[in-house]
Amino acid sequence: MDYYLSWRCLLLVLCTLNSMFLSCSGCFLEQRASLMDISSRLIIFGHDYENQMHSSWGVGDDCCSWKGITCDNSTGLISHLDLSPIDQDMDHMEEMEGECIWHLSLTIFSLFPELQLLNISGLFACLHNFEGLQGLSKLKYLDLSFNSLLGGIPGSVGKLVSLEVINLNGNVMGGTLHSTGLRNLHNLRELHLGSNELSGSLPASLFALPRLEYLDLSDNLLHGHIPINSSWNLRELRLRSNKLSGSIPASVFALPCLEYLDLSDNLLQGYVPINSSSKCSSLLQTIRLSKNKLSGKFSFFWLRNCVKLKQIDLSRNTDLVVQVELHGWVPKFQLNTLRLSWCNLDKSMITEPNFLRTQHHLRFLDLSNNNLPGNMPDWLFTNEATLVYLNLANNSLVGSLDRVWQHQTYLKQVNISLNLVEGQLPANISLMFPNLTILDVSHNIISGTIPPSLCNSSIQLMDLSNNRFTGEVPSCLFTDFYALNVLKLSNNSLGGKILDGVSSFSGHLWAIYLDNNKFEGTLPRNLSGDIALMDLHGNKMSGELSTSLWFLPSLEALSLSCNGLTGAIHPGICTLTKLRILDLSENYFTGHIPNCSTVLPLEFLSVSGNSLSGFPSAFFFSSSITALDLSHNQFTGNLEWAQYLSQISVLLLSRNKFVGQISSNLCRLQRLSIIDISHNILSGSIPPCIGGIALEDPDDYEYGWPSIGITYSTGDYAVGMYSSHYEPQGFTFTTKGNSYTYGQNFFMWMSGIDFSSNMLSGDIPKEMGNLSHIKSLNLSNNFLTGLIPTTFGNMSEIESLDLSGNKLDGTIPWQLTRLSSLEVFSVAYNNLSGCLPATGQLGTFDVDSYRGNGNLRSCTSSSYPVARNGTGGNARGDSDPIIYVVTAVSFVLAFWATITFVFCHPFGQRVILKL
């Protein structure tokens, strides 16, 4: 017995010595080796830790002294492991959300059994084997955000019973919350599951976690009701950007410990469950209910006990009546953020500011889009005001700006656009608002000249468009205004030489809008700078373009349309490798389009209304192009090149000299919504496959339509956002006998085909009747023959149908009377015959729709067969077979009845004998 005890003691001593040996340097060799393995992988896969916080890794043997590493003093084992990159850029993190650039097995962390904190946020790794963490029984803080946790939330997470904080934001995880083990984490205080793809309803067990204080399920696909109980001690609740529906339960507002509530951007509806006797939590600091469908009344008097309230956002609830003005009431709280945009807001909000005058710490105020009447509230611009962000856009405010211009130290963003405000900009505006970065006074009645002192300000975006400014633009706005990124002067009466003759743009100038003014001359020579957007359309420019224009390396969008520019398009355009939007329409350009060796990334191109010629070169063959307008030029050749425009949705080629046939290859363009090849010299028949083009709106048109933009943020990221986006002017398409201009949302209003005024022949393919989403079809002025397809009755959304000026024969199919949306119809000047339709929409058109058909006639009810259910009579080319059968049977019966009468009846026999 003593023998065995001695060996036991010896073994214990040896183990102790071994542990001491392994950790004599302050770090266990196994854990050190694992850390070096992880570090090498991070460097290989693009995380340059040598120049970041982990530059200390590998220096010395004591890994406990490395950055991001903390060891337990008693055991020497690692207890805190923070591998997240320092100085993480949140914008970059959101852009990379869900990206996976390397693979990491979580089993590697099983070698750290004493871990209490593990942070591998922002590594953009594919995380495997979550079960490898099961042995970390002491783990309290787990941050795996902005990676890609494959397979969703594993059920084994419920075994980490010591967890207090878990952050899985930005992993693009799917699945539901019902099957997870989260309900077993009774020590959990914070649960971050935002920016994923979780679906299903919210499990009540999640809200029943006894110590849960912070719950973030925002930006997912959750739906249904909020199963919350007023007895729970939740401190923060974030459920924005989901699909939650139904009404808001009153128990949400009765939570005793609630400080932060964000239910914005959902599908919630109905009344806000508060009344005069309700009391909100005295701890409540933030209420965000924006972008829902809430209705009823929301009275600020309900908030009387919320002494800590700081932020209120009820914006974009157009049916929610917000009552603010309660005379004699002074609230106990001091707000720093108030957003009531797009609400049914109390109209006395501005005229009698009893409430707002009590808020002495207000920094963010948004009352836009409420149709508020009254004068501009100059009291918001007093010296005592603390406003940083002010948005009063799209109201009905009047008065002069002269009383508004007072010294304001804090103000950074001002938006008073879309009102009826008059006045002028002060000469010393830069001194009045020394920290102003956004100034938007567009769509008002402001006049006068643009003061040169603006060039000394800190303004980054200035929008003075759609006013009554006159005179010339100070040249310093283009050259010496170093803070300025975006300058919008559109739709004024400004004049002088375009760009005031300057050639070098200031370093930060990103976009210039000078369109629809009275600028003259041509662009200066030797242009230089990093300008990305120039919109100069609708002026009085003339002459040839400087070749330096085509060598601006950052140019993404250029519009010079509706001027008097001449000359050819220089081959230097091929160097614009960032150019996405180009509009040179309505000028006097001549010659050929340059044949670039590389394809430009064009998404929108319009050169319509010029005198360009030749065969369309590879310049047009960009696979990214969405809209192409070559109309009203002198282009030649066939249309075979069009088949390569795989992303095209708008193709306008009218009034050129294109020849050849319409190839079936055109049917490859399945994203087409509008095609116009009218007024060319195309011949041959119409390919039947044209009927297979969907001509409907893909879900991503809204996002695929070309635009470029820039976004600014002031202070609070969610409150102080300001975006400036540029989209092309649009395009013109002729339908119903008139030309209409369509922009980004064209697919909501129009889809059409115009093959008119060519030399097309043969029958109209019956397959074209499959175009059930088409709204306009024009095949007029060709040499088409045969019958009008009865399948045209399936074009249920068509509004304009023009088949005039052909050689069609037969009758007008009665099926066309089903077209209830038809507004314009013409079959004039064909060889049609039979009866004029008298029912449905066809019965409402006058004689002009049918003239030039000598055999068409108006039929009476006795001579014109009328089909049942209100449809028109049967045409000769498409008669009802039942009527034929009935007629034939009646004839046979009548014939045999006559024979029987003549030969069998005595009277009949006497008649025959007399004959």
mmCIF file of C-alpha atoms in Angstrom, residues 661-903:
data_model
loop_
_atom_site.group_PDB
_atom_site.id
_atom_site.type_symbol
_atom_site.label_atom_id
_atom_site.label_comp_id
_atom_site.label_asym_id
_atom_site.label_seq_id
_atom_site.Cartn_x
_atom_site.Cartn_y
_atom_site.Cartn_z
ATOM 1 C CA GLN A 661 -33.936 41.399 -90.416
ATOM 2 C CA ILE A 662 -34.954 41.232 -86.778
ATOM 3 C CA SER A 663 -32.868 38.295 -85.668
ATOM 4 C CA SER A 664 -34.177 35.715 -83.242
ATOM 5 C CA ASN A 665 -31.011 36.441 -81.246
ATOM 6 C CA LEU A 666 -32.795 39.552 -80.006
ATOM 7 C CA CYS A 667 -35.000 37.223 -77.952
ATOM 8 C CA ARG A 668 -32.007 36.466 -75.708
ATOM 9 C CA LEU A 669 -32.521 39.832 -74.048
ATOM 10 C CA GLN A 670 -34.828 38.579 -71.325
ATOM 11 C CA ARG A 671 -34.487 41.719 -69.205
ATOM 12 C CA LEU A 672 -35.984 43.919 -71.899
ATOM 13 C CA SER A 673 -38.886 46.074 -70.882
ATOM 14 C CA ILE A 674 -38.896 48.625 -73.704
ATOM 15 C CA ILE A 675 -37.602 48.217 -77.255
ATOM 16 C CA ASP A 676 -38.055 50.792 -80.013
ATOM 17 C CA ILE A 677 -36.586 50.078 -83.455
ATOM 18 C CA SER A 678 -39.132 52.136 -85.393
ATOM 19 C CA HIS A 679 -38.398 54.263 -88.466
ATOM 20 C CA ASN A 680 -35.556 52.187 -89.850
ATOM 21 C CA ILE A 681 -35.246 49.998 -92.971
ATOM 22 C CA LEU A 682 -35.706 46.606 -91.330
ATOM 23 C CA SER A 683 -37.346 43.878 -93.387
ATOM 24 C CA GLY A 684 -38.428 40.267 -93.138
ATOM 25 C CA SER A 685 -40.806 38.739 -90.649
ATOM 26 C CA ILE A 686 -41.171 39.204 -86.907
ATOM 27 C CA PRO A 687 -39.545 36.283 -85.038
ATOM 28 C CA PRO A 688 -42.180 34.323 -83.068
ATOM 29 C CA CYS A 689 -39.785 34.164 -80.088
ATOM 30 C CA ILE A 690 -40.466 37.854 -79.449
ATOM 31 C CA GLY A 691 -43.538 36.607 -77.619
ATOM 32 C CA GLY A 692 -41.259 34.900 -75.104
ATOM 33 C CA ILE A 693 -39.689 38.103 -73.757
ATOM 34 C CA ALA A 694 -41.100 38.631 -70.279
ATOM 35 C CA LEU A 695 -41.488 42.434 -70.523
ATOM 36 C CA GLU A 696 -42.174 42.537 -66.796
ATOM 37 C CA ASP A 697 -40.374 44.239 -63.960
ATOM 38 C CA PRO A 698 -37.629 42.176 -62.330
ATOM 39 C CA ASP A 699 -37.343 42.715 -58.591
ATOM 40 C CA ASP A 700 -33.939 44.302 -58.882
ATOM 41 C CA TYR A 701 -34.782 47.022 -61.433
ATOM 42 C CA GLU A 702 -35.025 49.548 -58.629
ATOM 43 C CA TYR A 703 -31.484 48.736 -57.573
ATOM 44 C CA GLY A 704 -30.131 48.022 -61.045
ATOM 45 C CA TRP A 705 -31.095 51.403 -62.540
ATOM 46 C CA PRO A 706 -27.831 53.356 -62.829
ATOM 47 C CA SER A 707 -27.065 55.960 -60.193
ATOM 48 C CA ILE A 708 -24.095 57.228 -58.268
ATOM 49 C CA GLY A 709 -24.209 58.910 -54.907
ATOM 50 C CA ILE A 710 -22.553 60.027 -51.743
ATOM 51 C CA THR A 711 -23.778 59.893 -48.127
ATOM 52 C CA TYR A 712 -22.927 62.188 -45.239
ATOM 53 C CA SER A 713 -23.360 61.624 -41.542
ATOM 54 C CA THR A 714 -23.483 64.177 -38.771
ATOM 55 C CA GLY A 715 -23.262 62.957 -35.196
ATOM 56 C CA ASP A 716 -25.752 60.160 -34.619
ATOM 57 C CA TYR A 717 -25.378 57.779 -37.587
ATOM 58 C CA ALA A 718 -29.079 56.942 -37.720
ATOM 59 C CA VAL A 719 -30.306 60.522 -37.402
ATOM 60 C CA GLY A 720 -27.868 62.799 -39.193
ATOM 61 C CA MET A 721 -27.763 61.001 -42.536
ATOM 62 C CA TYR A 722 -27.916 62.984 -45.779
ATOM 63 C CA SER A 723 -27.644 61.361 -49.188
ATOM 64 C CA SER A 724 -27.086 62.859 -52.604
ATOM 65 C CA HIS A 725 -27.750 60.562 -55.553
ATOM 66 C CA TYR A 726 -27.580 61.262 -59.255
ATOM 67 C CA GLU A 727 -29.673 59.454 -61.840
ATOM 68 C CA PRO A 728 -29.875 60.028 -65.600
ATOM 69 C CA GLN A 729 -32.592 62.310 -66.913
ATOM 70 C CA GLY A 730 -34.361 59.302 -68.332
ATOM 71 C CA PHE A 731 -35.477 58.430 -71.838
ATOM 72 C CA THR A 732 -38.327 59.182 -74.228
ATOM 73 C CA PHE A 733 -40.728 56.548 -75.539
ATOM 74 C CA THR A 734 -43.688 57.160 -77.836
ATOM 75 C CA THR A 735 -47.004 55.577 -76.935
ATOM 76 C CA LYS A 736 -50.667 56.537 -77.361
ATOM 77 C CA GLY A 737 -49.569 58.971 -80.073
ATOM 78 C CA ASN A 738 -47.425 61.066 -77.716
ATOM 79 C CA SER A 739 -43.849 61.045 -76.413
ATOM 80 C CA TYR A 740 -43.351 60.511 -72.682
ATOM 81 C CA THR A 741 -40.209 60.744 -70.579
ATOM 82 C CA TYR A 742 -39.524 57.940 -68.117
ATOM 83 C CA GLY A 743 -36.946 57.639 -65.362
ATOM 84 C CA GLN A 744 -35.899 55.117 -62.757
ATOM 85 C CA ASN A 745 -39.404 53.844 -62.045
ATOM 86 C CA PHE A 746 -40.361 53.436 -65.696
ATOM 87 C CA PHE A 747 -41.148 49.743 -65.202
ATOM 88 C CA MET A 748 -44.065 50.772 -62.976
ATOM 89 C CA TRP A 749 -45.676 52.684 -65.839
ATOM 90 C CA MET A 750 -44.491 51.342 -69.157
ATOM 91 C CA SER A 751 -43.380 48.250 -71.033
ATOM 92 C CA GLY A 752 -43.574 48.313 -74.781
ATOM 93 C CA ILE A 753 -42.486 47.303 -78.277
ATOM 94 C CA ASP A 754 -42.362 49.684 -81.238
ATOM 95 C CA PHE A 755 -41.528 48.096 -84.606
ATOM 96 C CA SER A 756 -43.427 50.703 -86.625
ATOM 97 C CA SER A 757 -42.397 52.369 -89.900
ATOM 98 C CA ASN A 758 -40.115 49.659 -91.237
ATOM 99 C CA MET A 759 -40.522 47.148 -94.093
ATOM 100 C CA LEU A 760 -41.595 44.150 -92.066
ATOM 101 C CA SER A 761 -43.716 41.558 -93.801
ATOM 102 C CA GLY A 762 -45.445 38.238 -93.207
ATOM 103 C CA ASP A 763 -47.983 37.286 -90.560
ATOM 104 C CA ILE A 764 -48.022 38.672 -87.054
ATOM 105 C CA PRO A 765 -46.835 35.751 -84.870
ATOM 106 C CA LYS A 766 -49.603 34.452 -82.645
ATOM 107 C CA GLU A 767 -46.918 34.021 -79.944
ATOM 108 C CA MET A 768 -46.916 37.796 -79.417
ATOM 109 C CA GLY A 769 -50.178 37.273 -77.593
ATOM 110 C CA ASN A 770 -48.091 35.824 -74.750
ATOM 111 C CA LEU A 771 -46.910 39.350 -73.900
ATOM 112 C CA SER A 772 -49.396 39.583 -71.074
ATOM 113 C CA HIS A 773 -47.503 42.422 -69.337
ATOM 114 C CA ILE A 774 -47.026 44.637 -72.378
ATOM 115 C CA LYS A 775 -48.611 48.092 -72.169
ATOM 116 C CA SER A 776 -47.822 49.432 -75.630
ATOM 117 C CA LEU A 777 -47.458 47.623 -78.978
ATOM 118 C CA ASN A 778 -46.943 49.485 -82.250
ATOM 119 C CA LEU A 779 -46.561 47.509 -85.491
ATOM 120 C CA SER A 780 -47.962 50.236 -87.751
ATOM 121 C CA ASN A 781 -46.740 51.261 -91.208
ATOM 122 C CA ASN A 782 -45.189 47.991 -92.327
ATOM 123 C CA PHE A 783 -46.253 45.325 -94.862
ATOM 124 C CA LEU A 784 -47.692 42.803 -92.438
ATOM 125 C CA THR A 785 -50.333 40.446 -93.822
ATOM 126 C CA GLY A 786 -52.759 37.809 -92.612
ATOM 127 C CA LEU A 787 -55.151 37.889 -89.681
ATOM 128 C CA ILE A 788 -54.981 39.737 -86.396
ATOM 129 C CA PRO A 789 -54.034 36.956 -83.946
ATOM 130 C CA THR A 790 -56.854 36.035 -81.611
ATOM 131 C CA THR A 791 -54.175 35.572 -78.922
ATOM 132 C CA PHE A 792 -53.932 39.366 -78.669
ATOM 133 C CA GLY A 793 -56.906 39.043 -76.362
ATOM 134 C CA ASN A 794 -54.448 37.754 -73.740
ATOM 135 C CA MET A 795 -52.606 41.081 -73.506
ATOM 136 C CA SER A 796 -54.433 41.907 -70.317
ATOM 137 C CA GLU A 797 -52.395 45.016 -69.414
ATOM 138 C CA ILE A 798 -52.143 46.641 -72.843
ATOM 139 C CA GLU A 799 -53.056 50.324 -73.054
ATOM 140 C CA SER A 800 -52.059 51.195 -76.618
ATOM 141 C CA LEU A 801 -52.321 48.902 -79.678
ATOM 142 C CA ASP A 802 -51.531 50.259 -83.147
ATOM 143 C CA LEU A 803 -51.707 47.911 -86.161
ATOM 144 C CA SER A 804 -52.563 50.598 -88.714
ATOM 145 C CA GLY A 805 -50.993 51.005 -92.151
ATOM 146 C CA ASN A 806 -50.448 47.336 -92.978
ATOM 147 C CA LYS A 807 -52.127 44.728 -95.230
ATOM 148 C CA LEU A 808 -54.003 42.783 -92.599
ATOM 149 C CA ASP A 809 -57.232 41.079 -93.649
ATOM 150 C CA GLY A 810 -60.040 39.117 -92.065
ATOM 151 C CA THR A 811 -62.164 40.419 -89.234
ATOM 152 C CA ILE A 812 -61.360 42.022 -85.908
ATOM 153 C CA PRO A 813 -61.260 39.148 -83.374
ATOM 154 C CA TRP A 814 -63.951 39.408 -80.724
ATOM 155 C CA GLN A 815 -61.294 38.394 -78.176
ATOM 156 C CA LEU A 816 -59.917 41.950 -78.342
ATOM 157 C CA THR A 817 -63.022 43.151 -76.532
ATOM 158 C CA ARG A 818 -61.527 41.569 -73.394
ATOM 159 C CA LEU A 819 -58.804 44.241 -73.298
ATOM 160 C CA SER A 820 -60.260 46.362 -70.520
ATOM 161 C CA SER A 821 -57.116 48.550 -70.134
ATOM 162 C CA LEU A 822 -57.014 49.597 -73.786
ATOM 163 C CA GLU A 823 -57.027 53.395 -74.194
ATOM 164 C CA VAL A 824 -55.701 53.873 -77.739
ATOM 165 C CA PHE A 825 -56.489 51.482 -80.597
ATOM 166 C CA SER A 826 -56.004 51.689 -84.349
ATOM 167 C CA VAL A 827 -56.366 49.212 -87.218
ATOM 168 C CA ALA A 828 -56.833 51.952 -89.803
ATOM 169 C CA TYR A 829 -55.731 51.480 -93.420
ATOM 170 C CA ASN A 830 -55.707 47.714 -93.689
ATOM 171 C CA ASN A 831 -57.917 45.260 -95.623
ATOM 172 C CA LEU A 832 -60.147 44.245 -92.725
ATOM 173 C CA SER A 833 -63.759 43.245 -93.214
ATOM 174 C CA GLY A 834 -66.796 42.237 -91.189
ATOM 175 C CA CYS A 835 -68.561 44.069 -88.391
ATOM 176 C CA LEU A 836 -67.190 46.879 -86.253
ATOM 177 C CA PRO A 837 -66.925 45.813 -82.592
ATOM 178 C CA ALA A 838 -69.771 47.203 -80.522
ATOM 179 C CA THR A 839 -68.844 45.955 -77.044
ATOM 180 C CA GLY A 840 -65.970 46.291 -74.573
ATOM 181 C CA GLN A 841 -63.311 48.958 -75.024
ATOM 182 C CA LEU A 842 -63.368 48.508 -78.816
ATOM 183 C CA GLY A 843 -66.888 49.857 -78.862
ATOM 184 C CA THR A 844 -65.707 53.186 -77.422
ATOM 185 C CA PHE A 845 -63.300 54.164 -80.209
ATOM 186 C CA ASP A 846 -64.380 56.531 -82.974
ATOM 187 C CA VAL A 847 -64.253 56.016 -86.725
ATOM 188 C CA ASP A 848 -60.599 57.175 -86.946
ATOM 189 C CA SER A 849 -59.505 53.883 -85.382
ATOM 190 C CA TYR A 850 -61.109 51.924 -88.251
ATOM 191 C CA ARG A 851 -60.957 54.200 -91.314
ATOM 192 C CA GLY A 852 -59.349 52.976 -94.539
ATOM 193 C CA ASN A 853 -60.896 49.483 -94.328
ATOM 194 C CA GLY A 854 -63.489 49.429 -97.116
ATOM 195 C CA ASN A 855 -65.204 46.233 -96.009
ATOM 196 C CA LEU A 856 -65.667 47.057 -92.340
ATOM 197 C CA ARG A 857 -69.260 47.946 -91.512
ATOM 198 C CA SER A 858 -71.434 48.800 -88.572
ATOM 199 C CA CYS A 859 -73.781 45.910 -87.871
ATOM 200 C CA THR A 860 -77.176 45.995 -86.176
ATOM 201 C CA SER A 861 -77.977 43.664 -83.283
ATOM 202 C CA SER A 862 -80.074 41.443 -85.609
ATOM 203 C CA SER A 863 -77.352 40.969 -88.167
ATOM 204 C CA TYR A 864 -74.313 41.091 -85.893
ATOM 205 C CA PRO A 865 -73.758 37.978 -83.773
ATOM 206 C CA VAL A 866 -73.188 38.855 -80.126
ATOM 207 C CA ALA A 867 -71.372 36.452 -77.883
ATOM 208 C CA ARG A 868 -72.445 35.879 -74.311
ATOM 209 C CA ASN A 869 -71.029 37.582 -71.224
ATOM 210 C CA GLY A 870 -70.857 40.909 -72.974
ATOM 211 C CA THR A 871 -68.103 40.021 -75.439
ATOM 212 C CA GLY A 872 -68.202 41.238 -78.993
ATOM 213 C CA GLY A 873 -69.609 39.406 -81.973
ATOM 214 C CA ASN A 874 -67.670 36.621 -83.673
ATOM 215 C CA ALA A 875 -65.355 37.638 -86.440
ATOM 216 C CA ARG A 876 -65.282 35.786 -89.716
ATOM 217 C CA GLY A 877 -61.772 34.606 -89.121
ATOM 218 C CA ASP A 878 -62.575 33.378 -85.640
ATOM 219 C CA SER A 879 -66.259 32.297 -85.514
ATOM 220 C CA ASP A 880 -67.808 30.391 -82.665
ATOM 221 C CA PRO A 881 -68.063 26.678 -83.730
ATOM 222 C CA ILE A 882 -71.179 26.189 -81.593
ATOM 223 C CA ILE A 883 -73.109 28.617 -83.782
ATOM 224 C CA TYR A 884 -72.025 26.692 -86.878
ATOM 225 C CA VAL A 885 -73.255 23.437 -85.357
ATOM 226 C CA VAL A 886 -76.580 24.916 -84.297
ATOM 227 C CA THR A 887 -77.080 26.456 -87.768
ATOM 228 C CA ALA A 888 -76.253 23.214 -89.549
ATOM 229 C CA VAL A 889 -78.536 21.119 -87.345
ATOM 230 C CA SER A 890 -81.384 23.626 -87.818
ATOM 231 C CA PHE A 891 -80.937 23.485 -91.594
ATOM 232 C CA VAL A 892 -81.020 19.675 -91.656
ATOM 233 C CA LEU A 893 -84.124 19.504 -89.476
ATOM 234 C CA ALA A 894 -85.909 22.117 -91.569
ATOM 235 C CA PHE A 895 -85.021 20.261 -94.766
ATOM 236 C CA TRP A 896 -86.369 16.884 -93.588
ATOM 237 C CA ALA A 897 -89.444 18.489 -92.080
ATOM 238 C CA THR A 898 -90.214 19.989 -95.481
ATOM 239 C CA ILE A 899 -89.715 16.655 -97.278
ATOM 240 C CA THR A 900 -91.931 14.856 -94.774
ATOM 241 C CA PHE A 901 -94.649 17.505 -95.137
ATOM 242 C CA VAL A 902 -94.604 17.396 -98.929
ATOM 243 C CA PHE A 903 -94.670 13.663 -99.404
#
